Amino acid sequence: GAVVSQHPSRVICKSGTSVKIECRSLDFQATTMFWYRQFPKQSLMLMATSNEGSKATYEQGVEKDKFLINHASLTLSTLTVTSAHPEDSSFYICSARDPPGIRNEQFFGPGTRLTVL
Amino acid sequence: QKEVEQDPGPLSVPEGAIVSLNCTYSNSAFQYFMWYRQYSRKGPELLMYTYSSGNKEDGRFTAQVDKSSKYISLFIRDSQPSDSATYLCAPLPPNAGNNRKLIWGLGTSLAVNP
């Protein structure tokens, strides 16, 4: 199957700092990438959908100024958590969908565990 | 009513048992039904998916969809300790475009005991 990587896998930061998480599709071009957040014992919560070269579409209740998403190329999307606070501590997972007409499947990265002190 | 309902478990079975994992959904327009497996502290991985009603088999795994009752099942035969994970069902809405969003169940936590 296709491979999606995330970096870093784990980050600990102080309250008020910004954290950038990278998501890369390694062996396919992803026109669409998704960013999720997952709290312990809960399901995945979609935060936003990003399409290469255009602005991300955020889900209701997700602050776009706090969670900055950039999808500058067909293989890279970044999520920046600005001015992070302890309540932002969570497991952030990206996924990438290969273009329509190929497999049209959604492949997930390994996740990034963010801890804000 | 939630769009996808899934019993979170935990479900604990002995090694070698047949496991049945289930979801119900509310939107009759759903056509693709995905099953993902998520190990602790990892991202989900796609196990298999089915289109419309019917069965699909892949090794020890069988996915079954009954659209008339809006019921999705995943069966695991000869379960192994390595199958211990959370299993998430995720129907895919039929609206066109690459931005289609998976609708996630809560996930069922499975523990297979040696």
PDB file of C-alpha atoms in Angstrom:
ATOM      1  CA  GLY A   1       0.000   0.000   0.000  1.00  0.00           C
ATOM      2  CA  ALA A   2       0.918   3.641  -0.266  1.00  0.00           C
ATOM      3  CA  VAL A   3       3.047   5.221   2.441  1.00  0.00           C
ATOM      4  CA  VAL A   4       2.347   8.428   4.305  1.00  0.00           C
ATOM      5  CA  SER A   5       4.908   9.763   6.741  1.00  0.00           C
ATOM      6  CA  GLN A   6       4.590  12.324   9.506  1.00  0.00           C
ATOM      7  CA  HIS A   7       7.245  14.287  11.280  1.00  0.00           C
ATOM      8  CA  PRO A   8       7.830  14.619  14.135  1.00  0.00           C
ATOM      9  CA  SER A   9       6.307  11.538  15.725  1.00  0.00           C
ATOM     10  CA  ARG A  10       6.277  13.171  19.114  1.00  0.00           C
ATOM     11  CA  VAL A  11       6.724  16.743  20.284  1.00  0.00           C
ATOM     12  CA  ILE A  12       6.664  18.368  23.685  1.00  0.00           C
ATOM     13  CA  CYS A  13       6.488  22.131  23.816  1.00  0.00           C
ATOM     14  CA  LYS A  14       5.820  24.966  26.192  1.00  0.00           C
ATOM     15  CA  SER A  15       2.508  26.769  26.243  1.00  0.00           C
ATOM     16  CA  GLY A  16       2.445  29.675  23.808  1.00  0.00           C
ATOM     17  CA  THR A  17       4.851  28.236  21.279  1.00  0.00           C
ATOM     18  CA  SER A  18       3.998  27.128  17.757  1.00  0.00           C
ATOM     19  CA  VAL A  19       4.478  23.626  16.465  1.00  0.00           C
ATOM     20  CA  LYS A  20       4.690  22.498  12.847  1.00  0.00           C
ATOM     21  CA  ILE A  21       3.782  18.957  11.792  1.00  0.00           C
ATOM     22  CA  GLU A  22       4.677  17.671   8.345  1.00  0.00           C
ATOM     23  CA  CYS A  23       2.766  15.084   6.366  1.00  0.00           C
ATOM     24  CA  ARG A  24       4.257  13.549   3.247  1.00  0.00           C
ATOM     25  CA  SER A  25       2.964  11.050   0.723  1.00  0.00           C
ATOM     26  CA  LEU A  26       6.078   9.095  -0.184  1.00  0.00           C
ATOM     27  CA  ASP A  27       5.164   7.126  -3.262  1.00  0.00           C
ATOM     28  CA  PHE A  28       2.131   8.824  -4.704  1.00  0.00           C
ATOM     29  CA  GLN A  29       0.794  12.276  -5.402  1.00  0.00           C
ATOM     30  CA  ALA A  30      -1.970  13.342  -3.077  1.00  0.00           C
ATOM     31  CA  THR A  31      -4.247  16.031  -4.365  1.00  0.00           C
ATOM     32  CA  THR A  32      -6.200  15.878  -1.123  1.00  0.00           C
ATOM     33  CA  MET A  33      -4.918  15.551   2.412  1.00  0.00           C
ATOM     34  CA  PHE A  34      -6.871  15.413   5.631  1.00  0.00           C
ATOM     35  CA  TRP A  35      -5.876  16.393   9.152  1.00  0.00           C
ATOM     36  CA  TYR A  36      -7.420  14.642  12.130  1.00  0.00           C
ATOM     37  CA  ARG A  37      -7.169  14.944  15.860  1.00  0.00           C
ATOM     38  CA  GLN A  38      -7.745  12.030  18.196  1.00  0.00           C
ATOM     39  CA  PHE A  39      -8.149  12.166  21.946  1.00  0.00           C
ATOM     40  CA  PRO A  40      -7.624   9.051  24.087  1.00  0.00           C
ATOM     41  CA  LYS A  41     -10.332   6.412  23.731  1.00  0.00           C
ATOM     42  CA  GLN A  42     -12.087   8.491  21.096  1.00  0.00           C
ATOM     43  CA  SER A  43     -12.511   8.242  17.379  1.00  0.00           C
ATOM     44  CA  LEU A  44     -10.815  10.405  14.808  1.00  0.00           C
ATOM     45  CA  MET A  45     -12.121  13.928  14.491  1.00  0.00           C
ATOM     46  CA  LEU A  46     -11.621  15.564  11.132  1.00  0.00           C
ATOM     47  CA  MET A  47     -10.148  19.025  11.497  1.00  0.00           C
ATOM     48  CA  ALA A  48      -9.689  20.109   7.899  1.00  0.00           C
ATOM     49  CA  THR A  49      -9.389  19.033   4.305  1.00  0.00           C
ATOM     50  CA  SER A  50      -6.641  20.494   2.187  1.00  0.00           C
ATOM     51  CA  ASN A  51      -6.256  20.476  -1.552  1.00  0.00           C
ATOM     52  CA  GLU A  52      -2.941  21.193  -3.202  1.00  0.00           C
ATOM     53  CA  GLY A  53      -2.629  24.830  -4.157  1.00  0.00           C
ATOM     54  CA  SER A  54      -5.795  26.037  -2.474  1.00  0.00           C
ATOM     55  CA  LYS A  55      -6.994  27.043   0.976  1.00  0.00           C
ATOM     56  CA  ALA A  56      -7.946  24.346   3.410  1.00  0.00           C
ATOM     57  CA  THR A  57     -11.562  23.697   4.311  1.00  0.00           C
ATOM     58  CA  TYR A  58     -12.014  23.576   8.058  1.00  0.00           C
ATOM     59  CA  GLU A  59     -14.642  21.627   9.943  1.00  0.00           C
ATOM     60  CA  GLN A  60     -17.087  23.473  12.131  1.00  0.00           C
ATOM     61  CA  GLY A  61     -15.566  24.494  15.429  1.00  0.00           C
ATOM     62  CA  VAL A  62     -11.950  24.284  14.260  1.00  0.00           C
ATOM     63  CA  GLU A  63     -10.154  27.619  14.413  1.00  0.00           C
ATOM     64  CA  LYS A  64      -8.402  28.216  11.118  1.00  0.00           C
ATOM     65  CA  ASP A  65      -6.168  30.901  12.602  1.00  0.00           C
ATOM     66  CA  LYS A  66      -4.968  28.522  15.269  1.00  0.00           C
ATOM     67  CA  PHE A  67      -4.461  25.479  13.065  1.00  0.00           C
ATOM     68  CA  LEU A  68      -2.697  26.706   9.950  1.00  0.00           C
ATOM     69  CA  ILE A  69      -2.627  24.272   7.066  1.00  0.00           C
ATOM     70  CA  ASN A  70      -0.445  24.566   4.012  1.00  0.00           C
ATOM     71  CA  HIS A  71      -0.581  22.118   1.099  1.00  0.00           C
ATOM     72  CA  ALA A  72       2.092  23.553  -1.149  1.00  0.00           C
ATOM     73  CA  SER A  73       2.876  20.460  -3.180  1.00  0.00           C
ATOM     74  CA  LEU A  74       1.301  17.173  -4.179  1.00  0.00           C
ATOM     75  CA  THR A  75       3.382  15.324  -1.607  1.00  0.00           C
ATOM     76  CA  LEU A  76       3.533  17.668   1.366  1.00  0.00           C
ATOM     77  CA  SER A  77       1.034  19.239   3.726  1.00  0.00           C
ATOM     78  CA  THR A  78       1.869  20.966   6.993  1.00  0.00           C
ATOM     79  CA  LEU A  79      -0.200  21.703  10.072  1.00  0.00           C
ATOM     80  CA  THR A  80       1.001  24.467  12.363  1.00  0.00           C
ATOM     81  CA  VAL A  81      -0.520  24.707  15.811  1.00  0.00           C
ATOM     82  CA  THR A  82      -0.032  28.341  16.724  1.00  0.00           C
ATOM     83  CA  SER A  83       0.280  29.526  20.315  1.00  0.00           C
ATOM     84  CA  ALA A  84      -0.298  26.027  21.597  1.00  0.00           C
ATOM     85  CA  HIS A  85      -1.996  25.495  24.939  1.00  0.00           C
ATOM     86  CA  PRO A  86      -2.346  22.367  27.102  1.00  0.00           C
ATOM     87  CA  GLU A  87      -5.827  21.703  25.717  1.00  0.00           C
ATOM     88  CA  ASP A  88      -4.230  21.305  22.270  1.00  0.00           C
ATOM     89  CA  SER A  89      -2.373  18.243  23.522  1.00  0.00           C
ATOM     90  CA  SER A  90      -3.595  15.391  21.364  1.00  0.00           C
ATOM     91  CA  PHE A  91      -2.689  12.859  18.702  1.00  0.00           C
ATOM     92  CA  TYR A  92      -2.658  14.497  15.288  1.00  0.00           C
ATOM     93  CA  ILE A  93      -2.973  12.256  12.253  1.00  0.00           C
ATOM     94  CA  CYS A  94      -2.840  13.153   8.592  1.00  0.00           C
ATOM     95  CA  SER A  95      -4.102  11.142   5.691  1.00  0.00           C
ATOM     96  CA  ALA A  96      -3.677  11.431   1.966  1.00  0.00           C
ATOM     97  CA  ARG A  97      -5.979  10.343  -0.785  1.00  0.00           C
ATOM     98  CA  ASP A  98      -4.578   9.348  -4.137  1.00  0.00           C
ATOM     99  CA  PRO A  99      -6.113  10.986  -7.178  1.00  0.00           C
ATOM    100  CA  PRO A 100      -9.507   9.880  -8.489  1.00  0.00           C
ATOM    101  CA  GLY A 101      -9.301   7.066 -10.954  1.00  0.00           C
ATOM    102  CA  ILE A 102      -6.370   5.436  -9.233  1.00  0.00           C
ATOM    103  CA  ARG A 103      -7.358   3.603  -6.067  1.00  0.00           C
ATOM    104  CA  ASN A 104      -9.222   6.471  -4.444  1.00  0.00           C
ATOM    105  CA  GLU A 105      -8.162   5.139  -1.070  1.00  0.00           C
ATOM    106  CA  GLN A 106      -7.171   7.132   1.978  1.00  0.00           C
ATOM    107  CA  PHE A 107      -3.836   6.337   3.582  1.00  0.00           C
ATOM    108  CA  PHE A 108      -2.878   7.474   7.056  1.00  0.00           C
ATOM    109  CA  GLY A 109       0.330   8.667   8.574  1.00  0.00           C
ATOM    110  CA  PRO A 110       1.622   7.224  11.845  1.00  0.00           C
ATOM    111  CA  GLY A 111       0.469  10.230  13.847  1.00  0.00           C
ATOM    112  CA  THR A 112       2.156  12.943  15.895  1.00  0.00           C
ATOM    113  CA  ARG A 113       1.679  13.079  19.624  1.00  0.00           C
ATOM    114  CA  LEU A 114       1.687  16.670  20.823  1.00  0.00           C
ATOM    115  CA  THR A 115       2.090  17.473  24.488  1.00  0.00           C
ATOM    116  CA  VAL A 116       1.844  21.100  25.518  1.00  0.00           C
ATOM    117  CA  LEU A 117       3.157  21.850  28.985  1.00  0.00           C
TER     118      LEU A 117
ATOM    119  CA  GLN B   1     -28.970   9.484  15.862  1.00  0.00           C
ATOM    120  CA  LYS B   2     -25.275   9.300  15.027  1.00  0.00           C
ATOM    121  CA  GLU B   3     -24.407   8.534  11.437  1.00  0.00           C
ATOM    122  CA  VAL B   4     -22.322   5.533  12.470  1.00  0.00           C
ATOM    123  CA  GLU B   5     -22.741   3.562  15.672  1.00  0.00           C
ATOM    124  CA  GLN B   6     -20.129   1.146  16.908  1.00  0.00           C
ATOM    125  CA  ASP B   7     -19.805  -0.548  20.271  1.00  0.00           C
ATOM    126  CA  PRO B   8     -16.464   0.605  21.725  1.00  0.00           C
ATOM    127  CA  GLY B   9     -16.011  -2.626  23.697  1.00  0.00           C
ATOM    128  CA  PRO B  10     -13.535  -3.685  24.912  1.00  0.00           C
ATOM    129  CA  LEU B  11     -13.951  -7.099  23.389  1.00  0.00           C
ATOM    130  CA  SER B  12     -11.710  -9.804  24.794  1.00  0.00           C
ATOM    131  CA  VAL B  13     -11.415 -13.216  23.126  1.00  0.00           C
ATOM    132  CA  PRO B  14      -9.075 -16.197  23.352  1.00  0.00           C
ATOM    133  CA  GLU B  15      -6.597 -16.872  20.584  1.00  0.00           C
ATOM    134  CA  GLY B  16      -8.170 -18.810  17.726  1.00  0.00           C
ATOM    135  CA  ALA B  17     -11.674 -17.479  18.301  1.00  0.00           C
ATOM    136  CA  ILE B  18     -13.863 -16.077  15.568  1.00  0.00           C
ATOM    137  CA  VAL B  19     -14.410 -12.384  16.155  1.00  0.00           C
ATOM    138  CA  SER B  20     -17.419 -10.437  14.964  1.00  0.00           C
ATOM    139  CA  LEU B  21     -17.213  -6.653  14.873  1.00  0.00           C
ATOM    140  CA  ASN B  22     -20.238  -4.633  13.903  1.00  0.00           C
ATOM    141  CA  CYS B  23     -21.459  -1.180  12.958  1.00  0.00           C
ATOM    142  CA  THR B  24     -24.804   0.302  12.093  1.00  0.00           C
ATOM    143  CA  TYR B  25     -25.305   3.414  10.011  1.00  0.00           C
ATOM    144  CA  SER B  26     -28.192   5.721   9.310  1.00  0.00           C
ATOM    145  CA  ASN B  27     -27.657   7.086   5.794  1.00  0.00           C
ATOM    146  CA  SER B  28     -28.988   4.702   3.174  1.00  0.00           C
ATOM    147  CA  ALA B  29     -26.982   6.562   0.510  1.00  0.00           C
ATOM    148  CA  PHE B  30     -23.660   5.196   1.784  1.00  0.00           C
ATOM    149  CA  GLN B  31     -22.106   2.842  -0.747  1.00  0.00           C
ATOM    150  CA  TYR B  32     -18.463   2.277   0.236  1.00  0.00           C
ATOM    151  CA  PHE B  33     -17.751   0.802   3.626  1.00  0.00           C
ATOM    152  CA  MET B  34     -14.220   0.810   4.984  1.00  0.00           C
ATOM    153  CA  TRP B  35     -12.694  -1.072   7.873  1.00  0.00           C
ATOM    154  CA  TYR B  36      -9.571   0.346   9.446  1.00  0.00           C
ATOM    155  CA  ARG B  37      -7.355  -1.161  12.101  1.00  0.00           C
ATOM    156  CA  GLN B  38      -5.552   1.107  14.524  1.00  0.00           C
ATOM    157  CA  TYR B  39      -2.842  -0.084  16.856  1.00  0.00           C
ATOM    158  CA  SER B  40      -2.195   1.905  19.982  1.00  0.00           C
ATOM    159  CA  ARG B  41      -0.448   5.222  19.275  1.00  0.00           C
ATOM    160  CA  LYS B  42      -0.425   4.600  15.532  1.00  0.00           C
ATOM    161  CA  GLY B  43      -2.397   5.890  12.579  1.00  0.00           C
ATOM    162  CA  PRO B  44      -5.223   3.756  11.154  1.00  0.00           C
ATOM    163  CA  GLU B  45      -4.486   1.355   8.331  1.00  0.00           C
ATOM    164  CA  LEU B  46      -7.034   0.266   5.774  1.00  0.00           C
ATOM    165  CA  LEU B  47      -7.917  -3.388   6.186  1.00  0.00           C
ATOM    166  CA  MET B  48     -10.493  -3.757   3.481  1.00  0.00           C
ATOM    167  CA  TYR B  49     -13.522  -2.138   1.985  1.00  0.00           C
ATOM    168  CA  THR B  50     -16.712  -3.262   0.333  1.00  0.00           C
ATOM    169  CA  TYR B  51     -18.987  -1.621  -2.149  1.00  0.00           C
ATOM    170  CA  SER B  52     -22.754  -1.865  -1.688  1.00  0.00           C
ATOM    171  CA  SER B  53     -24.151  -5.070  -0.194  1.00  0.00           C
ATOM    172  CA  GLY B  54     -22.425  -8.402  -0.032  1.00  0.00           C
ATOM    173  CA  ASN B  55     -19.330 -10.105   1.308  1.00  0.00           C
ATOM    174  CA  LYS B  56     -15.661  -9.642   0.679  1.00  0.00           C
ATOM    175  CA  GLU B  57     -12.998 -11.984   1.930  1.00  0.00           C
ATOM    176  CA  ASP B  58      -9.280 -11.350   2.399  1.00  0.00           C
ATOM    177  CA  GLY B  59      -7.382 -14.061   4.207  1.00  0.00           C
ATOM    178  CA  ARG B  60      -8.738 -14.370   7.734  1.00  0.00           C
ATOM    179  CA  PHE B  61     -10.898 -11.283   7.332  1.00  0.00           C
ATOM    180  CA  THR B  62     -14.401 -11.099   5.886  1.00  0.00           C
ATOM    181  CA  ALA B  63     -16.333  -7.858   5.496  1.00  0.00           C
ATOM    182  CA  GLN B  64     -20.080  -8.025   5.129  1.00  0.00           C
ATOM    183  CA  VAL B  65     -22.600  -5.307   4.321  1.00  0.00           C
ATOM    184  CA  ASP B  66     -26.353  -5.585   4.599  1.00  0.00           C
ATOM    185  CA  LYS B  67     -27.765  -2.392   3.173  1.00  0.00           C
ATOM    186  CA  SER B  68     -31.344  -3.387   3.877  1.00  0.00           C
ATOM    187  CA  SER B  69     -30.663  -3.291   7.613  1.00  0.00           C
ATOM    188  CA  LYS B  70     -27.799  -0.774   7.410  1.00  0.00           C
ATOM    189  CA  TYR B  71     -25.507  -3.199   9.181  1.00  0.00           C
ATOM    190  CA  ILE B  72     -21.779  -3.678   8.597  1.00  0.00           C
ATOM    191  CA  SER B  73     -19.731  -6.554   9.956  1.00  0.00           C
ATOM    192  CA  LEU B  74     -16.101  -7.580  10.028  1.00  0.00           C
ATOM    193  CA  PHE B  75     -15.286 -11.184  10.885  1.00  0.00           C
ATOM    194  CA  ILE B  76     -11.845 -12.342  11.907  1.00  0.00           C
ATOM    195  CA  ARG B  77     -11.185 -16.067  11.778  1.00  0.00           C
ATOM    196  CA  ASP B  78      -8.499 -17.797  13.825  1.00  0.00           C
ATOM    197  CA  SER B  79      -7.814 -14.591  15.720  1.00  0.00           C
ATOM    198  CA  GLN B  80      -4.233 -13.926  16.791  1.00  0.00           C
ATOM    199  CA  PRO B  81      -2.753 -11.771  19.558  1.00  0.00           C
ATOM    200  CA  SER B  82      -1.408  -9.533  16.795  1.00  0.00           C
ATOM    201  CA  ASP B  83      -5.016  -8.730  15.875  1.00  0.00           C
ATOM    202  CA  SER B  84      -5.362  -6.854  19.176  1.00  0.00           C
ATOM    203  CA  ALA B  85      -6.165  -3.317  18.105  1.00  0.00           C
ATOM    204  CA  THR B  86      -9.043  -0.909  17.652  1.00  0.00           C
ATOM    205  CA  TYR B  87     -11.192  -1.567  14.606  1.00  0.00           C
ATOM    206  CA  LEU B  88     -12.978   1.376  13.042  1.00  0.00           C
ATOM    207  CA  CYS B  89     -15.725   1.220  10.490  1.00  0.00           C
ATOM    208  CA  ALA B  90     -15.969   4.193   8.177  1.00  0.00           C
ATOM    209  CA  PRO B  91     -18.570   4.541   5.457  1.00  0.00           C
ATOM    210  CA  LEU B  92     -17.785   6.886   2.615  1.00  0.00           C
ATOM    211  CA  PRO B  93     -20.582   9.213   1.502  1.00  0.00           C
ATOM    212  CA  PRO B  94     -21.480   9.064  -2.167  1.00  0.00           C
ATOM    213  CA  ASN B  95     -21.086  12.759  -2.988  1.00  0.00           C
ATOM    214  CA  ALA B  96     -18.755  13.331  -5.874  1.00  0.00           C
ATOM    215  CA  GLY B  97     -15.250  14.691  -5.617  1.00  0.00           C
ATOM    216  CA  ASN B  98     -11.998  13.894  -3.942  1.00  0.00           C
ATOM    217  CA  ASN B  99     -13.015  15.769  -0.797  1.00  0.00           C
ATOM    218  CA  ARG B 100     -15.400  13.055   0.292  1.00  0.00           C
ATOM    219  CA  LYS B 101     -15.000  12.606   4.020  1.00  0.00           C
ATOM    220  CA  LEU B 102     -15.049   9.305   5.830  1.00  0.00           C
ATOM    221  CA  ILE B 103     -17.664   9.050   8.549  1.00  0.00           C
ATOM    222  CA  TRP B 104     -16.007   7.386  11.524  1.00  0.00           C
ATOM    223  CA  GLY B 105     -17.401   5.001  14.051  1.00  0.00           C
ATOM    224  CA  LEU B 106     -16.086   5.143  17.595  1.00  0.00           C
ATOM    225  CA  GLY B 107     -14.012   2.019  17.059  1.00  0.00           C
ATOM    226  CA  THR B 108     -14.150  -1.321  18.873  1.00  0.00           C
ATOM    227  CA  SER B 109     -11.188  -2.246  21.031  1.00  0.00           C
ATOM    228  CA  LEU B 110     -10.259  -5.907  20.570  1.00  0.00           C
ATOM    229  CA  ALA B 111      -7.922  -7.916  22.756  1.00  0.00           C
ATOM    230  CA  VAL B 112      -6.946 -11.430  21.664  1.00  0.00           C
ATOM    231  CA  ASN B 113      -5.489 -13.318  24.578  1.00  0.00           C
ATOM    232  CA  PRO B 114      -2.848 -16.010  23.985  1.00  0.00           C
TER     233      PRO B 114
END
